[in-house]
Amino acid sequence: MSPDHPLRRLAGFARPHRRTVASASLYSVLNKVFDVLPELLIGVAVDVVVNQRDSFLARAGFPEPLHQLYVLVALTIIVWVLESLFEYLYALRWRGLAQELQHGLRQAAYGHLQQLPPAVIERERSGRLMALLNEDVNQIERFLNTGANDLIQVAVSSLLVGAVFFFLTAKLAFLAFLPIPLILVGAFWFQKRLAPRYAAAREAAATVSARLNNNLGGMATIQAYTAEAFEAEHLRQASDGFRARNAEAIRFSAAITPVIRMAILCGFVATLLYGGVLTLRGELGVGSYSALVYLTQRLLWPLTRLADMVDLYQRAMASVNRVMDLLDTPVPVRGEGQLPKRPRGELSFAGVAFDYDGRQALQAVTFAVPAGATVALVGGTGAGKSTLLKLLLRFLDPKRGTIRVDGTDITTLDPAALRGWLGYVAQEPFLTDGSVADNIAYGDIGHDRARIEAAARAAEAHDFIAALPGGYDAPVGERGGNLSGGQRQRIALARALYRDPAILLLDEATSAVDNETEAAIQHSLARAGRERTTLVVAHRLSTVRHADAIHVMEAGRIVESGTHDELVARGGAYAALWRLQTGRASNEWRVTSNE
């Protein structure tokens, strides 16, 4: 088995559970041993009834036929009790192992995702990741629940029954075993062709999941644009693709059982006919013949389950590869340095450059932010403003240049240690499905209610929170669906202020609030900014007119820098944006037109 075989990859992950695997396998083997014995006891029973004082048990020291029956009954009870006991034990072990590995794989996969940069996760379809964390992990659990035990027991059954056959009559054993190579070759032939079909089916399922996830998140837009039929057709196409991929796999998997049944028929008929002839000739005892007929069925009939076993195995191995590929995704090498207990917040960007797969986003950006200052980055969409924040948060690392906090290159720092002193408010804030208080104190298990309220007041959020049914205990809904866009933005701002960061990063933090609320938030931020460095990304210039410095960005470069008054007086790119946003350009146009 190659090192990259999915079964070996799964075994590597399950190494801490190897004792459970060993005991579960042992119980499966013992259960099958006692499962085969009743067929032998049937032969012994026939032998007792037919041969009586010349039977096998008579030669074993029980000459009386009635005593032989007593012994036979006692043996039967013992065998059935032990078979049932080991069936209980192997079910307990395998199912327990399945649950442990299911839990472990899901936690490991999600934990690994959290270590990857957001850009890596953004490149993946959310539906594919959801399918991986749910359906793929569940598929592996289903295989361990039943499939592993079935594979072991079919192998053990073949060995045990084969040994009995060769002990009683080698000629009949050869005929009975003749179909097995054909069955195994056929099963592996089907398996080889099923693997890529199941892999394609899993990808198609991820496409359906991604489409559903996308549409559920955008249902308001779908309905507003009366695009229901349009999106229903998209979903139908994705579902048809999944159905087609599954149908290809089903055509192959459905053919396995009928083919195996025909091979089994050949072996059973051979035993029935040739064994009967040997018995009529007196070359084989009646009891032995009875046992062999039953054992032939016991040997061959479980092989009909190869269809289900191969089907379950292939589905599980496709899922194993997907989960393990995620776990093998390399995590970027990060620094381990620590910042002082509380940094001053001095920032320095020196020759910073970055590109997205060859598309230049930043080109030799250089500027400084003194400790405690408020500095703004403005410019059009795609200018590189948000990329600078992502670099500072170490969601990305610069291709060239350095970013320093208090003189320390942030690439030498542990990202968690750095982010512990940063407060970040995104343009589209993420709210977890909990209460308002849970979201403001996000990540703080033993949160302080007084601090929560103080942060909410600083973000001008206290009044609307107090008016909610339940106040700070009111549920925000999935992704904050119970709140307006402005309310979500203010809770996100309160969350940033709750952790009392040394550096506050605002990415369009007031884009979704009205002018009155924006003015109130600006007042609060001006007060809060006296104790921390604030870096603001904004499109609305009214948000940043009171900043200590404003840098205007175009095409990944800083083209202007200064205060608001200086930039307006300069009459450059910033002044043009200011005139456009304040309406002065349109007023000038009207005057010109009237003239």
Coordinates of C-alpha atoms in Angstrom, one line a residue:
M1 CA 0.0 0.0 0.0
S2 CA 1.5 3.3 -1.1
P3 CA 2.1 6.1 1.5
D4 CA -0.5 8.3 -0.1
H5 CA -3.2 5.6 -0.1
P6 CA -6.3 7.0 1.6
L7 CA -6.5 4.0 4.0
R8 CA -2.9 4.6 5.1
R9 CA -3.6 8.3 5.5
L10 CA -6.6 7.5 7.7
A11 CA -4.6 5.0 9.7
G12 CA -2.0 7.6 10.3
F13 CA -4.6 10.0 11.7
A14 CA -6.1 7.2 13.8
R15 CA -2.7 6.1 15.4
P16 CA -3.7 7.4 18.9
H17 CA -6.7 5.0 18.7
R18 CA -4.6 1.9 17.7
R19 CA -5.6 0.0 20.8
T20 CA -9.2 0.5 20.1
V21 CA -8.7 -0.6 16.5
A22 CA -6.8 -3.7 17.7
S23 CA -9.5 -4.7 20.2
A24 CA -12.3 -4.0 17.7
S25 CA -10.6 -6.1 15.1
L26 CA -10.1 -9.0 17.6
Y27 CA -13.8 -8.9 18.6
S28 CA -14.7 -9.0 14.9
V29 CA -12.5 -12.0 14.4
L30 CA -13.9 -13.9 17.5
N31 CA -17.4 -13.1 16.5
K32 CA -16.9 -14.6 13.1
V33 CA -15.2 -17.7 14.6
F34 CA -18.3 -18.4 16.7
D35 CA -20.6 -17.4 13.8
V36 CA -19.1 -20.2 11.7
L37 CA -19.3 -22.9 14.4
P38 CA -23.2 -23.4 14.3
E39 CA -22.9 -24.7 10.7
L40 CA -20.4 -27.3 12.0
L41 CA -22.7 -28.2 14.8
I42 CA -25.5 -28.8 12.3
G43 CA -23.2 -31.4 10.6
V44 CA -22.5 -32.9 14.1
A45 CA -26.2 -33.1 14.8
V46 CA -26.9 -34.9 11.5
D47 CA -24.0 -37.2 12.3
V48 CA -25.5 -38.0 15.8
V49 CA -28.9 -38.7 14.4
V50 CA -27.6 -40.9 11.5
N51 CA -24.6 -42.6 13.0
Q52 CA -25.6 -42.6 16.7
R53 CA -23.0 -44.8 18.5
D54 CA -20.6 -44.4 15.6
S55 CA -20.8 -40.7 15.4
F56 CA -18.0 -38.2 16.0
L57 CA -19.2 -37.4 19.5
A58 CA -19.3 -41.1 20.3
R59 CA -15.7 -41.4 19.4
A60 CA -15.0 -38.3 21.6
G61 CA -16.3 -40.1 24.7
F62 CA -20.1 -39.8 24.6
P63 CA -21.4 -43.2 23.4
E64 CA -25.0 -42.6 24.3
P65 CA -26.9 -40.7 21.5
L66 CA -29.0 -38.9 24.1
H67 CA -25.9 -37.7 25.9
Q68 CA -24.5 -36.6 22.6
L69 CA -27.6 -34.4 22.1
Y70 CA -27.1 -32.9 25.6
V71 CA -23.5 -32.1 24.7
L72 CA -24.6 -30.7 21.4
V73 CA -27.2 -28.5 23.0
A74 CA -24.7 -27.2 25.6
L75 CA -22.1 -26.5 22.8
T76 CA -24.8 -24.6 20.8
I77 CA -25.8 -22.5 23.8
I78 CA -22.1 -21.6 24.5
V79 CA -21.4 -20.8 20.9
W80 CA -24.5 -18.6 20.5
V81 CA -23.8 -16.7 23.7
L82 CA -20.2 -16.1 22.8
E83 CA -21.1 -15.0 19.3
S84 CA -23.7 -12.5 20.7
L85 CA -21.2 -11.3 23.3
F86 CA -18.5 -10.5 20.7
E87 CA -21.0 -9.0 18.3
Y88 CA -21.9 -6.6 21.1
L89 CA -18.3 -5.9 21.9
Y90 CA -17.2 -5.3 18.3
A91 CA -20.2 -3.0 17.7
L92 CA -19.3 -1.0 20.8
R93 CA -15.7 -0.7 19.8
W94 CA -16.2 0.1 16.0
R95 CA -19.0 2.6 16.6
G96 CA -17.2 4.3 19.4
L97 CA -14.1 4.6 17.2
A98 CA -16.2 5.9 14.4
Q99 CA -17.6 8.6 16.7
E100 CA -14.2 9.5 18.1
L101 CA -12.6 9.8 14.6
Q102 CA -15.6 11.7 13.2
H103 CA -15.2 14.2 16.1
G104 CA -11.5 14.3 15.8
L105 CA -11.4 14.8 12.0
R106 CA -14.0 17.6 12.0
Q107 CA -12.2 19.4 14.8
A108 CA -8.8 18.9 13.1
A109 CA -10.1 20.1 9.7
Y110 CA -11.8 23.1 11.2
G111 CA -8.8 23.9 13.4
H112 CA -6.5 23.7 10.4
L113 CA -8.8 26.0 8.4
Q114 CA -8.4 28.6 11.2
Q115 CA -4.7 28.5 10.8
L116 CA -4.8 29.3 7.1
P117 CA -4.8 32.9 5.9
P118 CA -8.3 34.1 5.0
A119 CA -7.2 34.6 1.4
V120 CA -6.7 30.8 1.1
I121 CA -10.1 30.1 2.5
E122 CA -11.7 32.8 0.3
R123 CA -10.4 31.0 -2.8
E124 CA -12.3 27.9 -1.8
R125 CA -16.0 27.6 -2.4
S126 CA -17.8 27.8 0.9
G127 CA -20.1 24.9 -0.2
R128 CA -17.1 22.7 -0.8
L129 CA -15.7 23.4 2.6
M130 CA -19.1 22.8 4.2
A131 CA -19.5 19.5 2.3
L132 CA -16.0 18.5 3.5
L133 CA -16.6 19.3 7.2
N134 CA -20.0 17.6 7.2
E135 CA -20.7 15.0 4.5
D136 CA -17.2 13.8 3.9
V137 CA -16.5 13.4 7.7
N138 CA -19.9 11.7 8.1
Q139 CA -19.0 9.3 5.2
I140 CA -15.9 8.2 6.9
E141 CA -17.9 7.6 10.1
R142 CA -20.4 5.4 8.2
F143 CA -17.5 3.3 6.8
L144 CA -16.0 2.8 10.3
N145 CA -19.4 2.0 11.8
T146 CA -20.0 -1.1 9.6
G147 CA -17.6 -1.3 6.6
A148 CA -14.4 -2.0 8.5
N149 CA -16.0 -4.9 10.4
D150 CA -17.6 -6.3 7.3
L151 CA -14.2 -6.4 5.5
I152 CA -12.5 -8.2 8.4
Q153 CA -15.3 -10.7 8.8
V154 CA -15.5 -11.6 5.1
A155 CA -11.7 -12.3 5.2
V156 CA -11.9 -14.3 8.4
S157 CA -14.9 -16.3 7.2
S158 CA -13.1 -17.2 4.0
L159 CA -10.1 -18.5 5.9
L160 CA -12.1 -20.4 8.5
V161 CA -14.4 -22.1 6.1
G162 CA -11.5 -22.8 3.7
A163 CA -9.6 -24.6 6.5
V164 CA -12.7 -26.8 7.2
F165 CA -13.1 -27.6 3.6
F166 CA -9.5 -28.6 3.1
F167 CA -9.7 -30.7 6.3
L168 CA -12.7 -32.7 5.1
T169 CA -12.1 -32.9 1.4
A170 CA -9.5 -31.0 -0.7
K171 CA -11.3 -31.8 -4.0
L172 CA -14.6 -30.2 -2.9
A173 CA -12.7 -27.3 -1.4
F174 CA -11.2 -26.6 -4.8
L175 CA -14.6 -26.5 -6.4
A176 CA -16.1 -24.4 -3.6
F177 CA -13.3 -21.8 -3.8
L178 CA -13.2 -21.7 -7.5
P179 CA -15.5 -18.7 -7.8
I180 CA -13.7 -16.6 -5.2
P181 CA -10.8 -15.4 -7.4
L182 CA -13.4 -14.4 -10.0
I183 CA -15.4 -12.6 -7.4
L184 CA -12.4 -10.7 -6.1
V185 CA -11.1 -9.8 -9.5
G186 CA -14.5 -8.6 -10.5
A187 CA -14.8 -6.6 -7.3
F188 CA -11.4 -4.9 -7.8
W189 CA -12.3 -4.2 -11.4
F190 CA -15.4 -2.5 -10.3
Q191 CA -13.6 -0.7 -7.5
K192 CA -11.0 0.8 -9.9
R193 CA -13.8 2.2 -12.0
L194 CA -15.9 3.4 -9.1
A195 CA -13.2 5.5 -7.4
P196 CA -13.1 8.4 -10.0
R197 CA -16.9 8.3 -10.4
Y198 CA -17.4 8.8 -6.6
A199 CA -14.8 11.5 -6.5
A200 CA -16.6 13.3 -9.3
A201 CA -19.9 12.8 -7.4
R202 CA -18.4 14.4 -4.3
E203 CA -17.3 17.4 -6.2
A204 CA -20.7 17.7 -7.8
A205 CA -22.3 17.5 -4.4
A206 CA -20.1 20.4 -3.3
T207 CA -21.2 22.4 -6.2
V208 CA -24.9 21.9 -5.2
S209 CA -24.0 22.9 -1.6
A210 CA -22.2 26.0 -2.8
R211 CA -25.1 27.1 -5.0
L212 CA -27.6 26.6 -2.1
N213 CA -25.4 28.4 0.4
N214 CA -25.0 31.3 -2.1
N215 CA -28.7 31.6 -2.8
L216 CA -29.8 31.4 0.8
G217 CA -27.5 34.2 1.7
G218 CA -28.7 36.4 -1.2
M219 CA -32.5 35.6 -1.1
A220 CA -33.4 39.2 -0.7
T221 CA -31.5 40.2 -3.8
I222 CA -33.0 37.2 -5.7
Q223 CA -36.5 38.3 -4.9
A224 CA -35.9 42.0 -5.4
Y225 CA -34.7 41.2 -9.0
T226 CA -37.5 38.6 -9.5
A227 CA -34.6 36.2 -10.3
E228 CA -36.3 33.2 -8.7
A229 CA -36.7 31.3 -12.0
F230 CA -33.1 32.2 -13.0
E231 CA -31.6 30.9 -9.8
A232 CA -33.9 27.8 -9.7
E233 CA -32.5 26.9 -13.2
H234 CA -28.9 27.3 -11.9
L235 CA -29.8 25.0 -9.0
R236 CA -31.4 22.5 -11.3
Q237 CA -28.3 22.4 -13.5
A238 CA -26.1 21.9 -10.5
S239 CA -28.4 19.2 -9.1
D240 CA -28.6 17.5 -12.6
G241 CA -24.8 17.4 -12.6
F242 CA -24.8 15.7 -9.2
R243 CA -27.5 13.3 -10.3
A244 CA -25.6 12.5 -13.5
R245 CA -22.3 11.8 -11.7
N246 CA -24.1 9.7 -9.1
A247 CA -25.9 7.8 -11.8
E248 CA -22.6 6.9 -13.4
A249 CA -21.4 5.4 -10.1
I250 CA -24.7 3.7 -9.5
R251 CA -24.6 1.9 -12.9
F252 CA -21.3 0.3 -11.9
S253 CA -22.1 -0.4 -8.2
A254 CA -25.5 -1.9 -9.0
A255 CA -23.9 -4.5 -11.3
I256 CA -21.6 -5.9 -8.7
T257 CA -24.2 -8.0 -6.7
P258 CA -25.8 -9.8 -9.7
V259 CA -22.4 -10.7 -11.1
I260 CA -21.3 -12.1 -7.7
R261 CA -24.5 -14.0 -7.3
M262 CA -23.9 -15.9 -10.5
A263 CA -20.4 -16.8 -9.4
I264 CA -21.8 -17.9 -6.0
L265 CA -24.3 -20.1 -7.8
C266 CA -21.5 -21.9 -9.6
G267 CA -19.7 -22.7 -6.3
F268 CA -22.8 -23.7 -4.5
V269 CA -24.0 -26.0 -7.3
A270 CA -20.6 -27.6 -7.5
T271 CA -20.6 -28.4 -3.7
L272 CA -24.2 -29.6 -3.8
L273 CA -23.6 -31.9 -6.8
Y274 CA -20.1 -33.2 -6.3
G275 CA -20.4 -33.4 -2.5
G276 CA -23.6 -35.4 -3.0
V277 CA -21.9 -37.8 -5.4
L278 CA -19.0 -38.3 -2.9
T279 CA -21.6 -38.9 -0.1
L280 CA -23.5 -41.5 -2.2
R281 CA -20.3 -43.3 -2.9
G282 CA -19.5 -43.4 0.8
E283 CA -16.4 -41.2 0.4
L284 CA -17.9 -38.4 2.5
G285 CA -20.0 -38.7 5.7
V286 CA -23.6 -37.5 5.7
G287 CA -22.8 -35.1 8.6
S288 CA -19.7 -33.7 6.8
Y289 CA -21.8 -33.3 3.6
S290 CA -24.5 -31.4 5.5
A291 CA -21.9 -29.2 7.2
L292 CA -20.1 -28.5 3.8
V293 CA -23.4 -27.5 2.1
Y294 CA -24.1 -25.0 4.9
L295 CA -20.5 -23.8 4.9
T296 CA -20.6 -23.2 1.2
Q297 CA -23.4 -20.8 1.7
R298 CA -21.6 -19.4 4.7
L299 CA -18.4 -18.9 2.6
L300 CA -19.9 -17.5 -0.5
W301 CA -23.1 -15.7 0.5
P302 CA -21.3 -12.9 2.5
L303 CA -19.5 -12.1 -0.7
T304 CA -22.7 -10.6 -2.1
R305 CA -22.2 -7.8 0.4
L306 CA -19.0 -6.9 -1.5
A307 CA -21.1 -4.6 -3.5
D308 CA -22.2 -2.6 -0.5
M309 CA -18.7 -2.9 1.0
V310 CA -16.9 -1.7 -2.1
D311 CA -19.5 1.1 -2.5
L312 CA -19.1 2.2 1.1
Y313 CA -15.3 1.8 0.9
Q314 CA -14.9 3.9 -2.2
R315 CA -17.2 6.7 -1.0
A316 CA -15.2 6.7 2.3
M317 CA -11.8 6.7 0.6
A318 CA -12.8 9.6 -1.7
S319 CA -13.8 11.5 1.5
V320 CA -10.6 10.6 3.3
N321 CA -8.5 12.0 0.5
R322 CA -10.5 15.3 0.6
V323 CA -10.2 15.7 4.3
M324 CA -6.5 14.7 4.4
D325 CA -5.7 17.0 1.5
L326 CA -7.1 19.9 3.6
L327 CA -5.1 18.8 6.6
D328 CA -2.0 18.6 4.4
T329 CA -2.5 22.2 3.2
P330 CA 0.7 23.9 4.4
V331 CA 0.3 26.6 7.1
P332 CA 2.5 29.6 6.4
V333 CA 5.6 29.9 8.6
R334 CA 4.9 32.6 11.1
G335 CA 7.0 34.4 13.7
E336 CA 7.0 33.6 17.4
G337 CA 8.0 37.0 18.8
Q338 CA 5.9 38.8 21.4
L339 CA 5.1 42.5 21.7
P340 CA 5.5 44.4 25.0
K341 CA 2.7 44.2 27.5
R342 CA 1.0 47.2 25.7
P343 CA 2.7 48.6 22.6
R344 CA 2.7 52.4 22.0
G345 CA 1.2 51.8 18.6
E346 CA 3.8 53.4 16.3
L347 CA 3.4 52.1 12.8
S348 CA 5.8 52.2 9.9
F349 CA 5.3 51.0 6.3
A350 CA 8.5 50.9 4.3
G351 CA 8.5 50.0 0.6
V352 CA 5.6 47.6 1.0
A353 CA 4.6 45.7 -2.2
F354 CA 2.0 43.0 -2.7
D355 CA 0.3 41.3 -5.6
Y356 CA -2.6 38.9 -6.0
D357 CA -1.5 36.1 -8.3
G358 CA 0.5 38.5 -10.5
R359 CA -2.0 41.5 -10.2
Q360 CA -0.1 44.3 -8.5
A361 CA -2.1 45.6 -5.5
L362 CA 0.6 47.7 -3.7
Q363 CA 3.7 49.3 -5.1
A364 CA 6.4 50.5 -2.7
V365 CA 4.1 52.1 -0.2
T366 CA 5.9 54.1 2.4
F367 CA 4.4 56.1 5.3
A368 CA 4.4 56.3 9.1
V369 CA 1.8 56.6 11.8
P370 CA 3.0 58.1 15.0
A371 CA 1.8 56.5 18.2
G372 CA -1.7 57.8 19.2
A373 CA -2.3 59.5 15.8
T374 CA -5.3 59.0 13.6
V375 CA -4.3 58.4 9.9
A376 CA -6.6 57.8 7.0
L377 CA -6.3 56.0 3.7
V378 CA -8.6 57.2 1.0
G379 CA -9.0 56.5 -2.7
G380 CA -11.0 54.7 -5.2
T381 CA -12.0 51.0 -5.2
G382 CA -9.0 48.7 -5.8
A383 CA -6.5 51.4 -4.8
G384 CA -4.9 49.0 -2.2
K385 CA -6.3 50.5 1.1
S386 CA -7.9 47.4 2.5
T387 CA -4.8 45.3 1.4
L388 CA -2.7 47.4 3.7
L389 CA -5.0 46.6 6.7
K390 CA -4.8 42.8 5.8
L391 CA -1.0 43.0 5.7
L392 CA -1.0 44.7 9.1
L393 CA -3.4 42.0 10.5
R394 CA -1.0 39.4 8.9
F395 CA -3.8 37.9 6.9
L396 CA -1.2 38.4 4.2
D397 CA 2.5 39.0 4.2
P398 CA 4.2 41.6 2.0
K399 CA 6.1 40.4 -1.1
R400 CA 8.6 43.2 -0.5
G401 CA 9.1 45.8 2.2
T402 CA 8.5 45.8 5.9
I403 CA 5.7 46.8 8.3
R404 CA 6.8 47.6 11.8
V405 CA 5.0 48.1 15.1
D406 CA 7.0 50.1 17.6
G407 CA 10.1 49.3 15.5
T408 CA 9.5 45.5 15.4
D409 CA 9.0 43.8 12.0
I410 CA 5.6 42.2 12.3
T411 CA 6.7 39.1 10.3
T412 CA 8.8 38.2 13.3
L413 CA 5.8 38.3 15.6
D414 CA 3.3 35.6 16.5
P415 CA 0.2 36.6 14.6
A416 CA -2.0 35.9 17.6
A417 CA 0.2 38.1 19.9
L418 CA 0.0 40.9 17.3
R419 CA -3.7 40.7 16.8
G420 CA -4.3 40.7 20.5
W421 CA -3.5 44.4 20.4
L422 CA -5.5 45.3 17.3
G423 CA -9.1 46.2 17.1
Y424 CA -10.5 45.6 13.6
V425 CA -13.9 46.7 12.2
A426 CA -14.6 45.3 8.7
Q427 CA -16.7 46.9 6.0
E428 CA -19.1 43.9 6.3
P429 CA -18.9 43.0 10.0
F430 CA -19.4 39.3 11.0
L431 CA -21.8 38.7 13.9
T432 CA -22.1 35.3 15.5
D433 CA -25.5 33.8 16.2
G434 CA -25.7 34.8 19.8
S435 CA -26.8 37.7 21.9
V436 CA -25.7 41.4 21.6
A437 CA -23.5 41.0 24.6
D438 CA -21.9 37.8 23.2
N439 CA -21.0 39.7 20.0
I440 CA -19.5 42.8 21.8
A441 CA -17.4 40.6 24.1
Y442 CA -16.6 38.2 21.2
G443 CA -13.9 35.7 22.2
D444 CA -14.0 36.7 25.9
I445 CA -15.4 33.7 27.7
G446 CA -15.8 35.4 31.1
H447 CA -16.9 38.8 29.7
D448 CA -17.5 41.9 31.8
R449 CA -21.0 43.4 31.5
A450 CA -19.8 46.8 32.6
R451 CA -17.1 46.8 29.9
I452 CA -19.7 45.7 27.3
E453 CA -22.0 48.6 28.1
A454 CA -19.0 51.1 28.1
A455 CA -17.9 49.9 24.7
A456 CA -21.5 50.1 23.4
R457 CA -21.8 53.7 24.6
A458 CA -18.5 54.6 23.0
A459 CA -19.8 53.2 19.7
E460 CA -23.1 55.1 20.1
A461 CA -24.9 51.7 20.2
H462 CA -26.3 51.7 23.8
D463 CA -29.5 53.5 23.0
F464 CA -30.7 51.2 20.3
I465 CA -29.5 48.1 22.2
A466 CA -31.5 49.2 25.3
A467 CA -34.6 49.5 23.1
L468 CA -34.3 45.9 21.8
P469 CA -36.5 43.2 23.5
G470 CA -34.1 41.7 25.9
G471 CA -31.5 44.5 25.6
Y472 CA -28.0 43.2 25.7
D473 CA -29.4 39.7 25.9
A474 CA -31.4 40.1 22.6
P475 CA -30.4 37.5 19.9
V476 CA -28.8 39.1 16.8
G477 CA -29.8 36.2 14.6
E478 CA -27.7 34.4 12.0
R479 CA -25.0 36.8 10.7
G480 CA -26.9 39.6 12.6
G481 CA -30.0 39.2 10.5
N482 CA -32.2 40.7 13.2
L483 CA -30.4 44.0 13.0
S484 CA -30.0 46.7 10.4
G485 CA -26.8 47.3 8.6
G486 CA -26.0 50.4 10.8
Q487 CA -26.7 48.5 14.0
R488 CA -24.5 45.7 13.0
Q489 CA -21.7 48.1 12.2
R490 CA -22.0 49.8 15.6
I491 CA -21.9 46.5 17.4
A492 CA -18.8 45.6 15.5
L493 CA -17.3 48.9 16.5
A494 CA -18.2 48.3 20.1
R495 CA -16.6 44.8 19.9
A496 CA -13.3 46.4 18.7
L497 CA -13.4 49.0 21.5
Y498 CA -14.3 46.3 24.2
R499 CA -10.8 44.8 23.9
D500 CA -9.2 48.2 24.5
P501 CA -6.8 47.8 21.5
A502 CA -3.5 49.7 21.2
I503 CA -4.2 50.1 17.5
L504 CA -7.7 50.5 16.0
L505 CA -8.2 49.5 12.3
L506 CA -11.4 50.8 10.7
D507 CA -12.2 49.5 7.2
E508 CA -15.2 51.6 6.1
A509 CA -16.5 51.3 9.6
T510 CA -19.2 54.0 9.2
S511 CA -20.2 53.2 5.6
A512 CA -23.6 51.8 6.7
V513 CA -24.7 54.4 9.2
D514 CA -26.7 57.6 8.7
N515 CA -25.1 61.1 8.9
E516 CA -26.3 61.7 12.4
T517 CA -25.0 58.4 13.7
E518 CA -21.7 58.9 11.8
A519 CA -21.2 62.3 13.5
A520 CA -21.8 60.7 16.9
I521 CA -19.4 57.8 16.2
Q522 CA -16.8 60.3 15.0
H523 CA -17.1 62.1 18.3
S524 CA -16.7 58.9 20.2
L525 CA -13.8 57.8 18.1
A526 CA -12.1 61.1 18.6
R527 CA -12.3 60.6 22.3
A528 CA -11.3 56.9 22.2
G529 CA -8.5 57.8 19.7
R530 CA -6.6 59.8 22.2
E531 CA -5.3 56.7 23.9
R532 CA -4.6 54.6 20.8
T533 CA -3.3 54.7 17.2
T534 CA -6.1 54.7 14.6
L535 CA -5.8 53.7 11.0
V536 CA -8.9 54.4 9.0
V537 CA -9.8 53.2 5.5
A538 CA -12.7 55.3 4.0
H539 CA -14.5 56.3 0.9
R540 CA -16.6 59.0 2.6
L541 CA -14.1 61.8 3.1
S542 CA -16.4 63.4 5.8
T543 CA -15.4 60.4 8.0
V544 CA -11.7 61.4 8.0
R545 CA -11.6 65.1 7.6
H546 CA -10.3 65.5 11.2
A547 CA -7.6 62.9 10.8
D548 CA -4.0 63.9 11.7
A549 CA -2.9 62.8 8.2
I550 CA -4.6 61.6 5.1
H551 CA -2.9 59.5 2.4
V552 CA -4.6 59.3 -1.0
M553 CA -4.0 56.1 -2.9
E554 CA -4.3 55.2 -6.6
A555 CA -3.3 51.9 -8.2
G556 CA -1.4 50.7 -5.2
R557 CA 0.6 53.9 -4.7
I558 CA 0.3 56.9 -2.4
V559 CA -0.2 59.9 -4.6
E560 CA -0.9 62.6 -2.1
S561 CA -0.5 63.1 1.7
G562 CA -1.5 65.8 4.1
T563 CA -4.2 67.1 6.3
H564 CA -7.7 67.7 5.0
D565 CA -7.3 71.4 4.6
E566 CA -3.8 71.0 3.0
L567 CA -5.1 68.5 0.4
V568 CA -8.2 70.6 -0.4
A569 CA -6.0 73.7 -0.9
R570 CA -3.6 71.7 -3.1
G571 CA -6.4 71.1 -5.7
G572 CA -5.3 67.5 -6.6
A573 CA -7.0 64.1 -6.5
Y574 CA -8.3 64.6 -2.9
A575 CA -9.7 68.0 -3.7
A576 CA -11.5 66.5 -6.7
L577 CA -13.0 63.7 -4.6
W578 CA -14.1 66.2 -1.9
R579 CA -15.8 68.4 -4.4
L580 CA -17.6 65.4 -5.9
Q581 CA -18.8 64.1 -2.5
T582 CA -19.9 67.4 -1.2
G583 CA -21.8 68.3 -4.4
R584 CA -19.7 71.3 -5.2
A585 CA -18.7 69.9 -8.6
S586 CA -22.4 69.5 -9.6
N587 CA -23.2 73.0 -8.4
E588 CA -20.4 74.3 -10.5
W589 CA -21.7 72.3 -13.5
R590 CA -25.2 73.8 -13.0
V591 CA -23.7 77.3 -12.9
T592 CA -21.7 76.7 -16.1
S593 CA -24.8 75.2 -17.8
N594 CA -27.0 78.2 -16.9
E595 CA -24.4 80.5 -18.4

